[in-house]
Amino acid sequence: MARVTVEDCVLKVPNRFELVLLAAQRSRDVTAGSPLTVDRDNDKNPVVALREIAEDTVQTDALRNGVIQSLQRHVEVDELEEDEFEHLEARQLASELGAASDLEEIDADALSIEEESSTLDEEADALSAEDMGVEEAIDDTEGVGEDEADEEL
């Protein structure tokens, strides 16, 4: 029965390798509880899947998409644009503040957050300057004339 079924399926799906993938996907779907579109006739799931493909009772495009989704490891997520992200942050901030409906309060909080981030950036720049030894060179030249400082550097 299976050989006749495969020969019938090749007319619907000319590539035998693709046919194997589609039949396997449909067989998995049947095993997972998907309703049968043909009588079982005491056949196993792979044979039923081949018969369904041969009789065109299942959509091969849907099976192709199922195969792709089952093999897919990384799902692309749409990232928010900057304007949408700022709007989302403002809404989240408003919900944290309770019933704050004034946009001025939200703008004031957004400004304070920006000020905090700018001070953190300045502190990070100062720390990186210390790591590079820039302050040591500046400290060594204190109290020395400009000509002498240029010679030391």
Short mmCIF file of N, CA and C in Angstrom, two decimals:
data_model
loop_
_atom_site.label_atom_id
_atom_site.label_comp_id
_atom_site.label_asym_id
_atom_site.label_seq_id
_atom_site.Cartn_x
_atom_site.Cartn_y
_atom_site.Cartn_z
N MET A 1 0.83 -1.20 0.00
CA MET A 1 0.00 0.00 0.00
C MET A 1 0.86 1.25 0.00
N ALA A 2 1.99 1.23 0.69
CA ALA A 2 2.81 2.43 0.81
C ALA A 2 3.45 2.80 -0.54
N ARG A 3 3.85 1.82 -1.34
CA ARG A 3 4.47 2.14 -2.62
C ARG A 3 3.49 2.82 -3.55
N VAL A 4 2.30 2.33 -3.59
CA VAL A 4 1.28 2.95 -4.44
C VAL A 4 1.02 4.37 -3.96
N THR A 5 1.00 4.54 -2.65
CA THR A 5 0.76 5.86 -2.08
C THR A 5 1.89 6.82 -2.44
N VAL A 6 3.13 6.38 -2.36
CA VAL A 6 4.27 7.23 -2.70
C VAL A 6 4.21 7.60 -4.18
N GLU A 7 3.87 6.65 -5.04
CA GLU A 7 3.79 6.95 -6.47
C GLU A 7 2.69 7.96 -6.75
N ASP A 8 1.60 7.88 -6.01
CA ASP A 8 0.53 8.87 -6.16
C ASP A 8 0.96 10.25 -5.64
N CYS A 9 1.74 10.25 -4.58
CA CYS A 9 2.19 11.51 -3.98
C CYS A 9 3.19 12.24 -4.86
N VAL A 10 4.01 11.50 -5.57
CA VAL A 10 5.03 12.12 -6.42
C VAL A 10 4.37 12.98 -7.49
N LEU A 11 3.15 12.66 -7.86
CA LEU A 11 2.42 13.50 -8.82
C LEU A 11 2.06 14.84 -8.19
N LYS A 12 1.82 14.85 -6.90
CA LYS A 12 1.44 16.09 -6.19
C LYS A 12 2.66 16.88 -5.73
N VAL A 13 3.68 16.15 -5.24
CA VAL A 13 4.93 16.77 -4.78
C VAL A 13 6.05 16.08 -5.54
N PRO A 14 6.57 16.70 -6.61
CA PRO A 14 7.53 16.02 -7.48
C PRO A 14 8.86 15.67 -6.81
N ASN A 15 9.28 16.42 -5.84
CA ASN A 15 10.56 16.16 -5.18
C ASN A 15 10.34 15.16 -4.05
N ARG A 16 10.97 13.99 -4.15
CA ARG A 16 10.77 12.94 -3.14
C ARG A 16 11.30 13.35 -1.77
N PHE A 17 12.35 14.13 -1.73
CA PHE A 17 12.90 14.57 -0.45
C PHE A 17 11.92 15.51 0.26
N GLU A 18 11.33 16.40 -0.52
CA GLU A 18 10.33 17.29 0.05
C GLU A 18 9.10 16.49 0.49
N LEU A 19 8.76 15.49 -0.28
CA LEU A 19 7.63 14.63 0.07
C LEU A 19 7.87 13.96 1.43
N VAL A 20 9.08 13.49 1.66
CA VAL A 20 9.41 12.86 2.94
C VAL A 20 9.23 13.86 4.08
N LEU A 21 9.73 15.09 3.88
CA LEU A 21 9.59 16.11 4.92
C LEU A 21 8.13 16.44 5.20
N LEU A 22 7.34 16.60 4.14
CA LEU A 22 5.93 16.95 4.31
C LEU A 22 5.16 15.82 4.98
N ALA A 23 5.41 14.58 4.54
CA ALA A 23 4.71 13.44 5.13
C ALA A 23 5.10 13.26 6.60
N ALA A 24 6.37 13.48 6.91
CA ALA A 24 6.80 13.37 8.30
C ALA A 24 6.13 14.44 9.16
N GLN A 25 6.03 15.65 8.63
CA GLN A 25 5.37 16.73 9.37
C GLN A 25 3.90 16.40 9.60
N ARG A 26 3.23 15.91 8.56
CA ARG A 26 1.81 15.57 8.70
C ARG A 26 1.64 14.40 9.68
N SER A 27 2.56 13.46 9.64
CA SER A 27 2.52 12.34 10.56
C SER A 27 2.66 12.82 12.01
N ARG A 28 3.58 13.78 12.23
CA ARG A 28 3.73 14.37 13.57
C ARG A 28 2.46 15.09 14.00
N ASP A 29 1.86 15.81 13.05
CA ASP A 29 0.61 16.52 13.36
C ASP A 29 -0.48 15.53 13.77
N VAL A 30 -0.59 14.41 13.04
CA VAL A 30 -1.60 13.40 13.36
C VAL A 30 -1.33 12.80 14.72
N THR A 31 -0.06 12.52 15.00
CA THR A 31 0.32 11.98 16.31
C THR A 31 -0.03 12.95 17.42
N ALA A 32 0.11 14.26 17.15
CA ALA A 32 -0.18 15.28 18.16
C ALA A 32 -1.68 15.49 18.35
N GLY A 33 -2.52 14.86 17.50
CA GLY A 33 -3.95 14.96 17.70
C GLY A 33 -4.71 15.69 16.62
N SER A 34 -4.05 16.03 15.53
CA SER A 34 -4.73 16.69 14.42
C SER A 34 -5.74 15.72 13.82
N PRO A 35 -6.91 16.20 13.42
CA PRO A 35 -7.93 15.29 12.88
C PRO A 35 -7.52 14.72 11.52
N LEU A 36 -7.89 13.48 11.29
CA LEU A 36 -7.59 12.82 10.02
C LEU A 36 -8.56 13.30 8.95
N THR A 37 -8.07 13.39 7.71
CA THR A 37 -8.94 13.80 6.60
C THR A 37 -9.31 12.62 5.70
N VAL A 38 -8.73 11.46 5.98
CA VAL A 38 -9.08 10.22 5.27
C VAL A 38 -9.29 9.13 6.32
N ASP A 39 -9.90 8.03 5.91
CA ASP A 39 -10.11 6.90 6.84
C ASP A 39 -8.76 6.25 7.15
N ARG A 40 -8.62 5.82 8.40
CA ARG A 40 -7.35 5.23 8.83
C ARG A 40 -7.12 3.87 8.17
N ASP A 41 -8.11 3.05 8.04
CA ASP A 41 -8.01 1.72 7.44
C ASP A 41 -6.88 0.89 8.05
N ASN A 42 -6.70 0.99 9.35
CA ASN A 42 -5.69 0.21 10.08
C ASN A 42 -4.26 0.51 9.61
N ASP A 43 -4.03 1.72 9.06
CA ASP A 43 -2.69 2.13 8.63
C ASP A 43 -2.03 2.96 9.72
N LYS A 44 -0.72 2.96 9.66
CA LYS A 44 0.02 3.78 10.62
C LYS A 44 0.05 5.22 10.14
N ASN A 45 0.47 6.13 11.04
CA ASN A 45 0.42 7.57 10.76
C ASN A 45 1.19 7.99 9.50
N PRO A 46 2.40 7.49 9.23
CA PRO A 46 3.09 7.91 8.01
C PRO A 46 2.34 7.53 6.73
N VAL A 47 1.71 6.35 6.72
CA VAL A 47 0.95 5.92 5.54
C VAL A 47 -0.29 6.78 5.39
N VAL A 48 -0.95 7.10 6.52
CA VAL A 48 -2.12 7.98 6.48
C VAL A 48 -1.72 9.34 5.94
N ALA A 49 -0.57 9.84 6.38
CA ALA A 49 -0.09 11.15 5.93
C ALA A 49 0.15 11.14 4.42
N LEU A 50 0.76 10.07 3.92
CA LEU A 50 1.00 9.96 2.47
C LEU A 50 -0.32 9.89 1.71
N ARG A 51 -1.29 9.15 2.23
CA ARG A 51 -2.58 9.07 1.56
C ARG A 51 -3.28 10.43 1.54
N GLU A 52 -3.16 11.18 2.63
CA GLU A 52 -3.76 12.51 2.68
C GLU A 52 -3.12 13.44 1.64
N ILE A 53 -1.81 13.36 1.50
CA ILE A 53 -1.11 14.19 0.51
C ILE A 53 -1.51 13.76 -0.91
N ALA A 54 -1.61 12.46 -1.14
CA ALA A 54 -1.97 11.95 -2.47
C ALA A 54 -3.38 12.35 -2.87
N GLU A 55 -4.29 12.39 -1.92
CA GLU A 55 -5.68 12.73 -2.22
C GLU A 55 -5.95 14.23 -2.10
N ASP A 56 -4.92 15.02 -1.83
CA ASP A 56 -5.05 16.49 -1.70
C ASP A 56 -6.05 16.91 -0.63
N THR A 57 -6.10 16.18 0.47
CA THR A 57 -7.01 16.57 1.55
C THR A 57 -6.33 17.45 2.58
N VAL A 58 -5.02 17.63 2.46
CA VAL A 58 -4.28 18.56 3.32
C VAL A 58 -3.55 19.54 2.40
N GLN A 59 -3.32 20.74 2.91
CA GLN A 59 -2.62 21.77 2.13
C GLN A 59 -1.12 21.60 2.31
N THR A 60 -0.42 21.42 1.19
CA THR A 60 1.03 21.24 1.27
C THR A 60 1.73 22.51 1.71
N ASP A 61 1.15 23.67 1.40
CA ASP A 61 1.77 24.93 1.85
C ASP A 61 1.78 25.03 3.37
N ALA A 62 0.70 24.61 3.99
CA ALA A 62 0.63 24.62 5.46
C ALA A 62 1.65 23.65 6.05
N LEU A 63 1.82 22.50 5.40
CA LEU A 63 2.82 21.53 5.87
C LEU A 63 4.23 22.09 5.72
N ARG A 64 4.49 22.78 4.58
CA ARG A 64 5.82 23.40 4.39
C ARG A 64 6.11 24.40 5.49
N ASN A 65 5.13 25.24 5.80
CA ASN A 65 5.32 26.22 6.88
C ASN A 65 5.54 25.53 8.22
N GLY A 66 4.84 24.42 8.45
CA GLY A 66 5.05 23.66 9.68
C GLY A 66 6.45 23.10 9.78
N VAL A 67 6.97 22.61 8.65
CA VAL A 67 8.34 22.08 8.63
C VAL A 67 9.33 23.19 8.95
N ILE A 68 9.15 24.35 8.32
CA ILE A 68 10.06 25.48 8.55
C ILE A 68 10.02 25.91 10.01
N GLN A 69 8.82 26.03 10.56
CA GLN A 69 8.71 26.47 11.96
C GLN A 69 9.30 25.45 12.92
N SER A 70 9.17 24.17 12.60
CA SER A 70 9.72 23.15 13.50
C SER A 70 11.24 23.14 13.48
N LEU A 71 11.83 23.54 12.35
CA LEU A 71 13.30 23.54 12.24
C LEU A 71 13.92 24.88 12.62
N GLN A 72 13.10 25.87 12.80
CA GLN A 72 13.60 27.22 13.07
C GLN A 72 14.09 27.30 14.52
N ARG A 73 15.30 27.82 14.69
CA ARG A 73 15.87 27.96 16.02
C ARG A 73 15.76 29.39 16.54
N HIS A 74 15.84 30.36 15.66
CA HIS A 74 15.82 31.77 16.04
C HIS A 74 14.59 32.43 15.44
N VAL A 75 13.79 33.05 16.29
CA VAL A 75 12.61 33.75 15.83
C VAL A 75 12.91 35.23 15.88
N GLU A 76 12.77 35.90 14.74
CA GLU A 76 13.04 37.32 14.69
C GLU A 76 11.95 38.08 15.41
N VAL A 77 12.37 39.05 16.22
CA VAL A 77 11.43 39.87 16.97
C VAL A 77 11.56 41.29 16.44
N ASP A 78 10.44 41.89 16.14
CA ASP A 78 10.47 43.28 15.68
C ASP A 78 10.87 44.16 16.84
N GLU A 79 11.92 44.97 16.63
CA GLU A 79 12.37 45.88 17.66
C GLU A 79 11.61 47.19 17.56
N LEU A 80 11.41 47.81 18.72
CA LEU A 80 10.71 49.08 18.75
C LEU A 80 11.61 50.18 18.22
N GLU A 81 11.01 51.11 17.51
CA GLU A 81 11.77 52.27 17.07
C GLU A 81 11.96 53.21 18.26
N GLU A 82 12.86 54.16 18.12
CA GLU A 82 13.22 55.03 19.22
C GLU A 82 12.01 55.81 19.74
N ASP A 83 11.17 56.33 18.84
CA ASP A 83 9.99 57.09 19.27
C ASP A 83 9.01 56.20 20.03
N GLU A 84 8.79 54.99 19.54
CA GLU A 84 7.90 54.07 20.22
C GLU A 84 8.45 53.67 21.58
N PHE A 85 9.78 53.50 21.65
CA PHE A 85 10.42 53.14 22.90
C PHE A 85 10.26 54.26 23.93
N GLU A 86 10.46 55.52 23.50
CA GLU A 86 10.29 56.64 24.42
C GLU A 86 8.85 56.75 24.89
N HIS A 87 7.90 56.53 24.00
CA HIS A 87 6.49 56.57 24.37
C HIS A 87 6.17 55.46 25.38
N LEU A 88 6.73 54.28 25.16
CA LEU A 88 6.52 53.17 26.07
C LEU A 88 7.11 53.47 27.44
N GLU A 89 8.32 54.05 27.45
CA GLU A 89 8.94 54.44 28.72
C GLU A 89 8.09 55.46 29.46
N ALA A 90 7.53 56.43 28.73
CA ALA A 90 6.69 57.45 29.35
C ALA A 90 5.45 56.82 29.95
N ARG A 91 4.84 55.87 29.27
CA ARG A 91 3.65 55.20 29.79
C ARG A 91 4.00 54.38 31.03
N GLN A 92 5.15 53.71 31.00
CA GLN A 92 5.57 52.91 32.14
C GLN A 92 5.85 53.81 33.33
N LEU A 93 6.49 54.93 33.07
CA LEU A 93 6.79 55.88 34.14
C LEU A 93 5.50 56.44 34.72
N ALA A 94 4.52 56.71 33.87
CA ALA A 94 3.24 57.22 34.34
C ALA A 94 2.53 56.18 35.21
N SER A 95 2.62 54.91 34.84
CA SER A 95 1.98 53.88 35.63
C SER A 95 2.68 53.71 36.98
N GLU A 96 4.01 53.90 37.01
CA GLU A 96 4.75 53.80 38.26
C GLU A 96 4.41 54.96 39.19
N LEU A 97 4.12 56.12 38.61
CA LEU A 97 3.78 57.28 39.42
C LEU A 97 2.34 57.23 39.92
N GLY A 98 1.59 56.28 39.46
CA GLY A 98 0.20 56.17 39.89
C GLY A 98 -0.70 56.83 38.88
N ALA A 99 -1.50 57.78 39.35
CA ALA A 99 -2.47 58.45 38.49
C ALA A 99 -1.90 59.74 37.93
N ALA A 100 -0.66 59.79 37.62
CA ALA A 100 -0.05 61.00 37.09
C ALA A 100 -0.45 61.14 35.64
N SER A 101 -1.33 62.08 35.37
CA SER A 101 -1.80 62.25 34.00
C SER A 101 -1.18 63.47 33.34
N ASP A 102 -0.49 64.29 34.11
CA ASP A 102 0.12 65.49 33.52
C ASP A 102 1.38 65.09 32.76
N LEU A 103 1.44 65.50 31.53
CA LEU A 103 2.63 65.21 30.73
C LEU A 103 3.83 65.98 31.24
N GLU A 104 3.58 67.11 31.93
CA GLU A 104 4.70 67.89 32.46
C GLU A 104 5.47 67.09 33.50
N GLU A 105 4.75 66.34 34.34
CA GLU A 105 5.43 65.53 35.34
C GLU A 105 6.28 64.46 34.67
N ILE A 106 5.74 63.86 33.63
CA ILE A 106 6.48 62.83 32.91
C ILE A 106 7.70 63.43 32.24
N ASP A 107 7.54 64.60 31.63
CA ASP A 107 8.67 65.26 30.99
C ASP A 107 9.73 65.64 32.01
N ALA A 108 9.30 66.11 33.18
CA ALA A 108 10.25 66.48 34.23
C ALA A 108 11.02 65.25 34.69
N ASP A 109 10.32 64.13 34.85
CA ASP A 109 11.00 62.90 35.25
C ASP A 109 11.95 62.42 34.16
N ALA A 110 11.53 62.54 32.91
CA ALA A 110 12.39 62.14 31.80
C ALA A 110 13.65 63.00 31.77
N LEU A 111 13.50 64.29 32.04
CA LEU A 111 14.67 65.17 32.08
C LEU A 111 15.60 64.80 33.22
N SER A 112 15.03 64.46 34.38
CA SER A 112 15.89 64.08 35.50
C SER A 112 16.63 62.79 35.19
N ILE A 113 15.97 61.87 34.49
CA ILE A 113 16.65 60.63 34.11
C ILE A 113 17.78 60.92 33.14
N GLU A 114 17.54 61.83 32.18
CA GLU A 114 18.60 62.19 31.24
C GLU A 114 19.76 62.87 31.96
N GLU A 115 19.45 63.72 32.95
CA GLU A 115 20.52 64.39 33.71
C GLU A 115 21.33 63.36 34.48
N GLU A 116 20.64 62.38 35.09
CA GLU A 116 21.36 61.34 35.82
C GLU A 116 22.26 60.54 34.89
N SER A 117 21.77 60.24 33.71
CA SER A 117 22.59 59.46 32.78
C SER A 117 23.78 60.28 32.29
N SER A 118 23.59 61.60 32.12
CA SER A 118 24.72 62.42 31.69
C SER A 118 25.77 62.54 32.78
N THR A 119 25.34 62.63 34.05
CA THR A 119 26.32 62.67 35.14
C THR A 119 27.04 61.33 35.25
N LEU A 120 26.34 60.25 35.03
CA LEU A 120 26.98 58.94 35.04
C LEU A 120 27.99 58.82 33.91
N ASP A 121 27.66 59.38 32.74
CA ASP A 121 28.60 59.37 31.63
C ASP A 121 29.85 60.17 31.97
N GLU A 122 29.67 61.33 32.62
CA GLU A 122 30.82 62.15 33.01
C GLU A 122 31.69 61.43 34.02
N GLU A 123 31.05 60.74 34.98
CA GLU A 123 31.82 59.99 35.96
C GLU A 123 32.59 58.85 35.29
N ALA A 124 31.97 58.20 34.34
CA ALA A 124 32.63 57.12 33.62
C ALA A 124 33.82 57.64 32.83
N ASP A 125 33.68 58.83 32.22
CA ASP A 125 34.79 59.43 31.49
C ASP A 125 35.93 59.77 32.44
N ALA A 126 35.60 60.28 33.63
CA ALA A 126 36.63 60.63 34.61
C ALA A 126 37.36 59.37 35.06
N LEU A 127 36.61 58.29 35.29
CA LEU A 127 37.24 57.04 35.72
C LEU A 127 38.14 56.48 34.63
N SER A 128 37.69 56.56 33.39
CA SER A 128 38.54 56.04 32.33
C SER A 128 39.78 56.90 32.14
N ALA A 129 39.67 58.21 32.39
CA ALA A 129 40.84 59.08 32.31
C ALA A 129 41.84 58.72 33.41
N GLU A 130 41.33 58.39 34.59
CA GLU A 130 42.22 57.98 35.68
C GLU A 130 42.92 56.68 35.35
N ASP A 131 42.19 55.75 34.74
CA ASP A 131 42.77 54.47 34.37
C ASP A 131 43.90 54.65 33.36
N MET A 132 43.80 55.63 32.50
CA MET A 132 44.82 55.84 31.49
C MET A 132 45.99 56.65 32.03
N GLY A 133 45.89 57.15 33.25
CA GLY A 133 46.98 57.90 33.85
C GLY A 133 47.01 59.35 33.41
N VAL A 134 45.90 59.89 32.92
CA VAL A 134 45.88 61.27 32.46
C VAL A 134 46.00 62.22 33.65
N GLU A 135 45.32 61.93 34.76
CA GLU A 135 45.38 62.82 35.91
C GLU A 135 46.77 62.85 36.52
N GLU A 136 47.47 61.72 36.49
CA GLU A 136 48.83 61.69 37.04
C GLU A 136 49.72 62.66 36.30
N ALA A 137 49.60 62.70 34.98
CA ALA A 137 50.42 63.62 34.20
C ALA A 137 50.05 65.05 34.53
N ILE A 138 48.77 65.32 34.76
CA ILE A 138 48.33 66.67 35.09
C ILE A 138 48.82 67.04 36.48
N ASP A 139 48.75 66.10 37.45
CA ASP A 139 49.18 66.37 38.82
C ASP A 139 50.67 66.63 38.87
N ASP A 140 51.48 65.99 38.07
CA ASP A 140 52.92 66.16 38.07
C ASP A 140 53.32 67.55 37.62
N THR A 141 52.52 68.19 36.82
CA THR A 141 52.90 69.48 36.27
C THR A 141 52.37 70.65 37.08
N GLU A 142 51.61 70.40 38.17
CA GLU A 142 51.10 71.50 38.97
C GLU A 142 52.27 72.23 39.64
N GLY A 143 52.18 73.55 39.66
CA GLY A 143 53.20 74.37 40.30
C GLY A 143 54.44 74.56 39.45
N VAL A 144 54.45 74.06 38.26
CA VAL A 144 55.60 74.19 37.39
C VAL A 144 55.19 75.16 36.28
N GLY A 145 56.11 75.95 35.78
CA GLY A 145 55.82 76.89 34.71
C GLY A 145 55.37 76.17 33.46
N GLU A 146 54.72 76.92 32.57
CA GLU A 146 54.17 76.31 31.36
C GLU A 146 55.26 75.72 30.48
N ASP A 147 56.41 76.40 30.38
CA ASP A 147 57.49 75.89 29.54
C ASP A 147 58.02 74.57 30.08
N GLU A 148 58.16 74.50 31.39
CA GLU A 148 58.68 73.28 32.00
C GLU A 148 57.65 72.15 31.88
N ALA A 149 56.36 72.49 31.97
CA ALA A 149 55.32 71.47 31.86
C ALA A 149 55.32 70.87 30.47
N ASP A 150 55.52 71.69 29.46
CA ASP A 150 55.55 71.18 28.09
C ASP A 150 56.74 70.25 27.89
N GLU A 151 57.87 70.57 28.54
CA GLU A 151 59.04 69.71 28.39
C GLU A 151 58.82 68.35 29.05
N GLU A 152 58.12 68.33 30.20
CA GLU A 152 57.90 67.06 30.91
C GLU A 152 56.95 66.16 30.13
N LEU A 153 55.95 66.74 29.48
CA LEU A 153 54.99 65.93 28.73
C LEU A 153 55.61 65.54 27.42
#
